[in-house]
Coordinates of N, CA and C and ligand atoms in Angstrom, one line a residue:
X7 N 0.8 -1.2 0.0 CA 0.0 0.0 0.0 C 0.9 1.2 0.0
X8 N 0.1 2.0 -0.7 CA 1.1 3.6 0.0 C -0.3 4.6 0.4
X9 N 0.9 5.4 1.1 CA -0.2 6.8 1.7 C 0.6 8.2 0.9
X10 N -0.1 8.8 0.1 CA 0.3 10.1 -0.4 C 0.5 11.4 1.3
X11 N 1.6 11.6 1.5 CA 1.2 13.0 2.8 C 2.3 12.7 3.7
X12 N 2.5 13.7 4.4 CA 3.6 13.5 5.4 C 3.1 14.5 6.7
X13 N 1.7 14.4 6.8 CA 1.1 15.2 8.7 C 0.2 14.2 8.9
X14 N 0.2 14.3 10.2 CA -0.5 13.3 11.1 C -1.2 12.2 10.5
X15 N -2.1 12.8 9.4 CA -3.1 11.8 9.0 C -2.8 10.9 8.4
X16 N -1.5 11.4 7.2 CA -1.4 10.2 6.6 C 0.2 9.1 7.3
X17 N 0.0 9.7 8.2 CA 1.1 8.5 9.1 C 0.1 7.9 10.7
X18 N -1.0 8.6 10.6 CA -1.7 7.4 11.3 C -2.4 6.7 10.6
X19 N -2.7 6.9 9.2 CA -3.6 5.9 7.9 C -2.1 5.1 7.7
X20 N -1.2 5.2 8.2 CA -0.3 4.2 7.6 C 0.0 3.4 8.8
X21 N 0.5 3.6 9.7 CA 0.2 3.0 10.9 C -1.1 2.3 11.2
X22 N -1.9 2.7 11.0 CA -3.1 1.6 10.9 C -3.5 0.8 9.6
X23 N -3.2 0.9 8.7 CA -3.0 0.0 7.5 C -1.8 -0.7 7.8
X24 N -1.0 -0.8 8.4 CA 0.6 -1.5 8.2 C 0.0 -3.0 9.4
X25 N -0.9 -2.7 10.1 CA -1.8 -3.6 10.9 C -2.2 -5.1 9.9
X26 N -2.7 -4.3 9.0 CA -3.1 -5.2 7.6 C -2.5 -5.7 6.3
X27 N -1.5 -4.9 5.9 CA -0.9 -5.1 4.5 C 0.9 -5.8 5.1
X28 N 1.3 -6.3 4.1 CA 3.0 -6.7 4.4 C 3.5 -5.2 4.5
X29 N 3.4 -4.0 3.2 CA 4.3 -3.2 3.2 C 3.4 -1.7 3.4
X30 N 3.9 -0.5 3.7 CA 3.3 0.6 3.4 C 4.7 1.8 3.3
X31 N 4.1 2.2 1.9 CA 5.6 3.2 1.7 C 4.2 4.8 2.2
X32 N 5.1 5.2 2.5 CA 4.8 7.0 3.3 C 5.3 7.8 2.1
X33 N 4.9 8.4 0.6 CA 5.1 9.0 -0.4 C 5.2 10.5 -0.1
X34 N 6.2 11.3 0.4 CA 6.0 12.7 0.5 C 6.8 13.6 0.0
X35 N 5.9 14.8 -0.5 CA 7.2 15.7 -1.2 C 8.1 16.5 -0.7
X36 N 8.5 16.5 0.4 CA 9.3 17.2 1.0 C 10.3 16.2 1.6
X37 N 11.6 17.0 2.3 CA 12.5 16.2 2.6 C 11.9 16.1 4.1
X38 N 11.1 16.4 4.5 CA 10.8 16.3 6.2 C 9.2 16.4 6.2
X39 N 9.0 15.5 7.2 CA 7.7 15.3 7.1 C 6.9 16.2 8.5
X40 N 5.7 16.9 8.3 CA 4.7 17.4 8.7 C 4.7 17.5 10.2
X41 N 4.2 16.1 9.7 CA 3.7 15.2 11.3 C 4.4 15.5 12.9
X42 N 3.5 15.5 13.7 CA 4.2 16.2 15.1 C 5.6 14.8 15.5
X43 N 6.7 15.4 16.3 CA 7.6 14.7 16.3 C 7.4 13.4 16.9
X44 N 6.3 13.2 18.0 CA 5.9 12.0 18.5 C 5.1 11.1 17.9
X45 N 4.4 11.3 16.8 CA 3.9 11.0 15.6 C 5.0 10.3 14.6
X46 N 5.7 10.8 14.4 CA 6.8 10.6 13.5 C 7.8 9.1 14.0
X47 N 7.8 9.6 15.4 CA 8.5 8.5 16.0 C 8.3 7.0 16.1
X48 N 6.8 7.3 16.1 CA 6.1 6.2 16.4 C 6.3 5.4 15.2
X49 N 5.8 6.2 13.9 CA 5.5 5.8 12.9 C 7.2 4.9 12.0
X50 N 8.4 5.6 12.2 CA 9.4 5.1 12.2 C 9.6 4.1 13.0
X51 N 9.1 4.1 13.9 CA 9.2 2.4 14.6 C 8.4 1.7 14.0
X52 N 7.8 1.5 13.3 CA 7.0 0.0 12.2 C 7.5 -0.1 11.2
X53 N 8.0 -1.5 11.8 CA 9.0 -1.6 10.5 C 7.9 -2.3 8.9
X54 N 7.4 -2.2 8.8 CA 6.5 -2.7 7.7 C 6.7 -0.9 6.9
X55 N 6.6 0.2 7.6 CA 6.6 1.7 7.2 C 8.0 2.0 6.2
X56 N 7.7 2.4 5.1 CA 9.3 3.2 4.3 C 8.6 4.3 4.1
X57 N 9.5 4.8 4.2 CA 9.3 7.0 3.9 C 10.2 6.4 2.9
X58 N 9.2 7.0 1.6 CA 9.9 7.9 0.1 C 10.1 9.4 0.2
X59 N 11.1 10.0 0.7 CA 10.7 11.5 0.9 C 11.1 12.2 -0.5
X60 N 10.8 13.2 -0.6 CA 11.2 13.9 -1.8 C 10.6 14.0 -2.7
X61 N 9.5 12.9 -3.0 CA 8.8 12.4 -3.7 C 7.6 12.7 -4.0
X62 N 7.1 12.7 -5.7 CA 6.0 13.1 -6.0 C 4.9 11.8 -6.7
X63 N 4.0 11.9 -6.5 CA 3.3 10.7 -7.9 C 2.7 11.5 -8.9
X64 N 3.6 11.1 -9.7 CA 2.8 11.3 -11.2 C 2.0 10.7 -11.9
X65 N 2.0 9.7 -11.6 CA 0.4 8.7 -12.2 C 0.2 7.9 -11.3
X66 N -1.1 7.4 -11.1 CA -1.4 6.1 -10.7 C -1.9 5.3 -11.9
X67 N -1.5 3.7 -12.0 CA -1.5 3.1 -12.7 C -2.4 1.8 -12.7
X68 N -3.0 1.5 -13.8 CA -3.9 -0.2 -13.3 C -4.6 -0.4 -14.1
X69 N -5.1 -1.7 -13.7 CA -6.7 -1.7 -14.8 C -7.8 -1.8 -13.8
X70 N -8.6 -2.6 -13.2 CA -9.8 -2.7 -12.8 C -9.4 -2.4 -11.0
X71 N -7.5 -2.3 -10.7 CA -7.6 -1.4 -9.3 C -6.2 -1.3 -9.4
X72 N -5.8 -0.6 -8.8 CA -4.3 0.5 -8.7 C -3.3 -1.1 -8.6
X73 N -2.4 -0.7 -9.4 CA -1.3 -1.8 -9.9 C 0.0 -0.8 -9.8
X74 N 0.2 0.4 -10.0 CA 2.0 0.7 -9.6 C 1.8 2.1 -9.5
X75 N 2.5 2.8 -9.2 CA 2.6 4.2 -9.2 C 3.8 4.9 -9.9
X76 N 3.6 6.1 -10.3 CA 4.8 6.6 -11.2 C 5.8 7.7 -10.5
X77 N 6.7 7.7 -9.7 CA 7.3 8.9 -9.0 C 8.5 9.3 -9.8
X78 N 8.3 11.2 -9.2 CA 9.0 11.7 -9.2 C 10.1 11.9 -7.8
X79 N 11.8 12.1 -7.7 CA 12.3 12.5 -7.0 C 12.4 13.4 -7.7
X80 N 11.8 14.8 -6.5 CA 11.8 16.2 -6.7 C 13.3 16.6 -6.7
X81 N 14.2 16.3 -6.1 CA 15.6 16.8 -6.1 C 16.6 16.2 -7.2
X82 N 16.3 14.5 -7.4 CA 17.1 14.4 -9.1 C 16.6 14.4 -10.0
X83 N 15.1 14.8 -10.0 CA 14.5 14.4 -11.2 C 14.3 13.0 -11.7
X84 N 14.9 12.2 -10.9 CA 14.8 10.6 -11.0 C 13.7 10.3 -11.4
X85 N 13.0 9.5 -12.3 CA 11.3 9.1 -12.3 C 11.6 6.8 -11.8
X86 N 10.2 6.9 -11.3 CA 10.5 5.5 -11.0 C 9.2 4.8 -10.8
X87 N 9.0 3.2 -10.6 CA 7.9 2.9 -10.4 C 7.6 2.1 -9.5
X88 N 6.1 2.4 -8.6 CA 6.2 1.5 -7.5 C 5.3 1.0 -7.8
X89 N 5.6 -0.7 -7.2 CA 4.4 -1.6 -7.3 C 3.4 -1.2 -6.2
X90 N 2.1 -1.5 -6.4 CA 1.1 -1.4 -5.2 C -0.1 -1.7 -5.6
X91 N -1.2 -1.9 -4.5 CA -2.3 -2.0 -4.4 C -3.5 -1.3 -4.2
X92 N -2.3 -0.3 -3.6 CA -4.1 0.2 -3.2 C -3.0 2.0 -2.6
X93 N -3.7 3.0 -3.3 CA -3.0 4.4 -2.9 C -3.7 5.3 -1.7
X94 N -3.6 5.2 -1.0 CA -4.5 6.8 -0.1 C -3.8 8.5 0.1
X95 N -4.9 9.1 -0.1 CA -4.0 10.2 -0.4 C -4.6 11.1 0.7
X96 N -3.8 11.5 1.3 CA -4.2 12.4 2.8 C -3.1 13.4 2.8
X97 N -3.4 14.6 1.8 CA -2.5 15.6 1.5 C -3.5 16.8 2.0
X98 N -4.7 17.3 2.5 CA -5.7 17.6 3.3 C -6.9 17.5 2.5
X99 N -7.5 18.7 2.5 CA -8.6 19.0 2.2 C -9.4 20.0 1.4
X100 N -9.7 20.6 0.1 CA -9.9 21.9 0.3 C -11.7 22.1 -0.2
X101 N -12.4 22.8 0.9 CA -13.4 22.9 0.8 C -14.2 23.8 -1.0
X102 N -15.1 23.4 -1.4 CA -15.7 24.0 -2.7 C -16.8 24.5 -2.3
X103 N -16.0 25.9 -2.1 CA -16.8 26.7 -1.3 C -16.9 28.5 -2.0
X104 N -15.8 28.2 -3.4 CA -15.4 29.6 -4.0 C -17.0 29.9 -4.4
X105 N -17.6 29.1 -4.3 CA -18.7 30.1 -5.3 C -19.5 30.9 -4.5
X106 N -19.3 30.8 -3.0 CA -20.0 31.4 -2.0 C -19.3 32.5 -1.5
X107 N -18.3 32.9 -1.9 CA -17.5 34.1 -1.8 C -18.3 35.8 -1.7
X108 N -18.2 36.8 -0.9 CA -19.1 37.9 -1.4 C -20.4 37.4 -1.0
X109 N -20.7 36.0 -0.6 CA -22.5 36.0 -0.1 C -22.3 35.2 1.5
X110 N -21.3 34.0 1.7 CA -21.4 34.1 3.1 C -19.9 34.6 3.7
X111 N -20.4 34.7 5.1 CA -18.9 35.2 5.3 C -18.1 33.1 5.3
X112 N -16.7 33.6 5.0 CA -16.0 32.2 5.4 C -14.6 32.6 6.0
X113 N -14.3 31.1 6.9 CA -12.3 31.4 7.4 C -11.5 31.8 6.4
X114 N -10.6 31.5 7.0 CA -9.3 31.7 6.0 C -9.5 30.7 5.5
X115 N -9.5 29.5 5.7 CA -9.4 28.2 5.0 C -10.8 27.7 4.0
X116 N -11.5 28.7 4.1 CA -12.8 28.3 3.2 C -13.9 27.7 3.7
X117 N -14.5 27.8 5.3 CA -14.8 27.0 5.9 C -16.7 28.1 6.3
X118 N -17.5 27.7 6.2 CA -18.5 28.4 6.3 C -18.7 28.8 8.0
X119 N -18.8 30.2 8.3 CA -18.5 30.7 9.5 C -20.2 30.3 9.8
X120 N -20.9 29.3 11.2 CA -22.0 29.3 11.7 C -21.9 29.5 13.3
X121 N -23.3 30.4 13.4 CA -23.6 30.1 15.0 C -23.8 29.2 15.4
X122 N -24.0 28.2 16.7 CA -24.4 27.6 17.5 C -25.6 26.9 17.2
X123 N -26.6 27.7 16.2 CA -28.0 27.0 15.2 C -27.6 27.1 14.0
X124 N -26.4 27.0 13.8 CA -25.7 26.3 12.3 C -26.3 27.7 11.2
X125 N -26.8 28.8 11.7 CA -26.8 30.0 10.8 C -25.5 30.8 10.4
X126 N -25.4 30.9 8.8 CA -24.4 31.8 8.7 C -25.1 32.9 8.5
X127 N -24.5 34.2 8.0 CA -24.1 35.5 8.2 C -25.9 35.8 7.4
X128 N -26.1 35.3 6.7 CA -27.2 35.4 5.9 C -28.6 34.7 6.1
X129 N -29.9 35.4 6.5 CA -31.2 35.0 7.5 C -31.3 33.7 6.5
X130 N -31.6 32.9 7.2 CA -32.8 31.9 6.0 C -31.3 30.2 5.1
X131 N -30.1 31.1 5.2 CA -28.8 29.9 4.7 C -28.3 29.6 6.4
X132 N -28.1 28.0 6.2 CA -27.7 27.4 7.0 C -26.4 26.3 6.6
X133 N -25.8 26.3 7.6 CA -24.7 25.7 7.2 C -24.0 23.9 7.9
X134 N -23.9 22.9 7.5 CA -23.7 21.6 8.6 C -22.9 20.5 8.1
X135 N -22.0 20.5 9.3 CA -21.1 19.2 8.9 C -19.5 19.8 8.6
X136 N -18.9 19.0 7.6 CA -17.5 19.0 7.6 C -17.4 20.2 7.1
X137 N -17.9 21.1 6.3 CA -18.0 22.5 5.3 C -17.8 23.7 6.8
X138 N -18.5 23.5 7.6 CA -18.5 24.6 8.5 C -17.2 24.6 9.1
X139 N -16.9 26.2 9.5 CA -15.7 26.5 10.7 C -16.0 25.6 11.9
X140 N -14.9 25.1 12.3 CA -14.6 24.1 14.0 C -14.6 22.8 13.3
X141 N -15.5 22.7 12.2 CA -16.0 21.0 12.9 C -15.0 20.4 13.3
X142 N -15.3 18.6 13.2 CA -14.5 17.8 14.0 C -13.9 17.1 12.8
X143 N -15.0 17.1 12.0 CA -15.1 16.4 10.7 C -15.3 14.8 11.0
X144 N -16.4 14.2 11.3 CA -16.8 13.1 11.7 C -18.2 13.1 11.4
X145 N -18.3 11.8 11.0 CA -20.1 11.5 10.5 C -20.7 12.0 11.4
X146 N -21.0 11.3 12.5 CA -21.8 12.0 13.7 C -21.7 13.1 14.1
X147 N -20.8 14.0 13.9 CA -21.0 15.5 14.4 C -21.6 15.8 12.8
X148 N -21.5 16.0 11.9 CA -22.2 16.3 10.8 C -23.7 16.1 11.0
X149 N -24.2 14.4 10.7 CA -25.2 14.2 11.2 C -26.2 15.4 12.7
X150 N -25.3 15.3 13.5 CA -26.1 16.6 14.4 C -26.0 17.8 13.8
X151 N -24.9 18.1 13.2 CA -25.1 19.5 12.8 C -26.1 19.7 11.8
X152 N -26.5 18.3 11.1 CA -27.5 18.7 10.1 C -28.6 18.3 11.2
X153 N -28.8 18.0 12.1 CA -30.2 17.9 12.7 C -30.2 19.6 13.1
X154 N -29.3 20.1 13.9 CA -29.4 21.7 14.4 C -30.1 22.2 13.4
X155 N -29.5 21.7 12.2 CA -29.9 23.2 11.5 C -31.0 22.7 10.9
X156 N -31.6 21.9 10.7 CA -33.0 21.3 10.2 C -34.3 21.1 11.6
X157 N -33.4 21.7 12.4 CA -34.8 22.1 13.8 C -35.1 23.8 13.8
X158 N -33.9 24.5 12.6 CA -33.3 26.1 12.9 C -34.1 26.3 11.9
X159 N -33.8 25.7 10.6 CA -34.2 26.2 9.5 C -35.7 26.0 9.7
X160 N -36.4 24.7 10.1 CA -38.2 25.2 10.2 C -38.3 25.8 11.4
X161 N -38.0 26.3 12.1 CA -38.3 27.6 13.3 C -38.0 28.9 12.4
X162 N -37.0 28.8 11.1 CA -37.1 30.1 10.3 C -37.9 30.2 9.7
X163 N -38.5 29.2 8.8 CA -39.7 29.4 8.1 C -40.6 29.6 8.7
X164 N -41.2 28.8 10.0 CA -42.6 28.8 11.0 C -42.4 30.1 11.0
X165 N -41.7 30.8 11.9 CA -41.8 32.1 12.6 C -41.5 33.3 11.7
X166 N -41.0 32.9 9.9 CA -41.0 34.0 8.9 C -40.4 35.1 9.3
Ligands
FAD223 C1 -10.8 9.1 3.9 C2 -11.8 9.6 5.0 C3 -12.1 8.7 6.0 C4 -13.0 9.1 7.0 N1 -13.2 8.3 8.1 C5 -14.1 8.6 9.0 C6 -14.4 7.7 10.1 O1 -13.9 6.6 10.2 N2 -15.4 8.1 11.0 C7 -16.0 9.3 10.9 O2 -16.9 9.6 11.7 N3 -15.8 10.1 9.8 C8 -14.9 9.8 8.9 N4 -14.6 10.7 7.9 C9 -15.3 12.0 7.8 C10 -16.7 11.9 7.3 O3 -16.7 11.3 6.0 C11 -17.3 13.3 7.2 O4 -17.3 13.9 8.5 C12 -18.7 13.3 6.7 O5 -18.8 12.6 5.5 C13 -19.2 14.7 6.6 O6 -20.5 14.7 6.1 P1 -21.0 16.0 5.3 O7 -22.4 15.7 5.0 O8 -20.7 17.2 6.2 O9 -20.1 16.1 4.0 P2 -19.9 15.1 2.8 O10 -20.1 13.7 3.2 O11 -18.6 15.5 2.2 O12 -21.1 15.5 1.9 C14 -21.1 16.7 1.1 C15 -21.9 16.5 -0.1 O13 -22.1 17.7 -0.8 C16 -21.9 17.6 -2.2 N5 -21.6 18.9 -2.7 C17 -20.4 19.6 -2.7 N6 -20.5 20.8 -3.3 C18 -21.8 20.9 -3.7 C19 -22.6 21.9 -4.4 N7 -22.0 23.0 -4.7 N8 -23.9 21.6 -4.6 C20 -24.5 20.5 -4.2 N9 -23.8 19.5 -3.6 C21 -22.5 19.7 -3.3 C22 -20.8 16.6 -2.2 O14 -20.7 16.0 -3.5 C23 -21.1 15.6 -1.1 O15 -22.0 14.6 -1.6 C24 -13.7 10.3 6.9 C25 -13.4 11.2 5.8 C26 -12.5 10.8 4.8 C27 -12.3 11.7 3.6

């Protein structure tokens, strides 16, 4: 297996895949990885774990499911190919949220700013789940935050 990323996430998806697979390569483009130092440490203790650092993928490869990968080493330009199974890619996130620009307010990160009844900035739009500022990003907190705002949103319509 490989994991595309080098912060927390994609070295505890590799640490918990290495549970299950013979090998897991850590594919990252930097010479130093993210991840908090006690994270890191951990993760260099399983030995089933290789860090490719420096590294980019330029294709993934297959027919009916991921068979090799195509890398770049960013520093020689080397290109190369790794066998595999199965790719995860946990390089983060980015919300698709530009079109809401100018109508709700959002964070820096793109993240829809709500109150406490999942209302943004604007009467009557509601906002819930992973898209909103704080979340946790977990089914269940979504799930509630879509109940908030679907107890909010008909208290906005009833009361007009
Ligand atoms: C790899 C991975 C593993 C995860 N593992 C776990 C886990 O083990 N446990 C856990 O609790 N959570 C996990 N999560 C998080 C969980 O998936 C999310 O918290 C949850 O799906 C959020 O639900 P949501 O409805 O807010 O957003 P989403 O599930 O992302 O749903 C948003 C929907 O809106 C659609 N959409 C986007 N833009 C528009 C638009 N302009 N118009 C109309 N529709 C649009 C999208 O296509 C999508 O269907 C994981 C997430 C990932 C990526």
């Amino acid at each position: 297996m490989a994991v595309v990323g080098g912060g927390n996430s994609a070295l505890y998806e590799a640490m918990h895949m290495a549970k299950f697979v013979s090998k897991v390569y850590i594919i990252h483009r930097r010479d130093q990885l993210r991840a908090t130092p006690v994270v890191q440490e951990r993760a260099r203790e399983e030995p089933k774990i290789e860090f490719l650092l420096n590294t980019v993928v330029e294709a993934v490869e297959g027919g009916d499911s991921v068979e090799k990968l195509r890398l770049k080493n960013v520093v020689t330009g080397q290109q190369s190919e790794l066998k595999c199974d199965g790719v995860f890619v946990s390089i983060g996130l980015k919300p698709n949220t530009e079109y809401l620009h100018g109508l709700l307010t959002l964070d820096d990160f793109g993240m829809i700013m709500v109150n406490d009844r999942m209302e943004t900035n604007v009467p009557g739009i509601f906002a819930a789940g992973d898209i909103r500022h704080n979340s946790i990003r977990q089914t269940i907190a979504a799930a509630g935050d879509g109940a908030v705002a679907a107890v909010n949103a008909k208290k906005w319509v009833d009361e007009g």
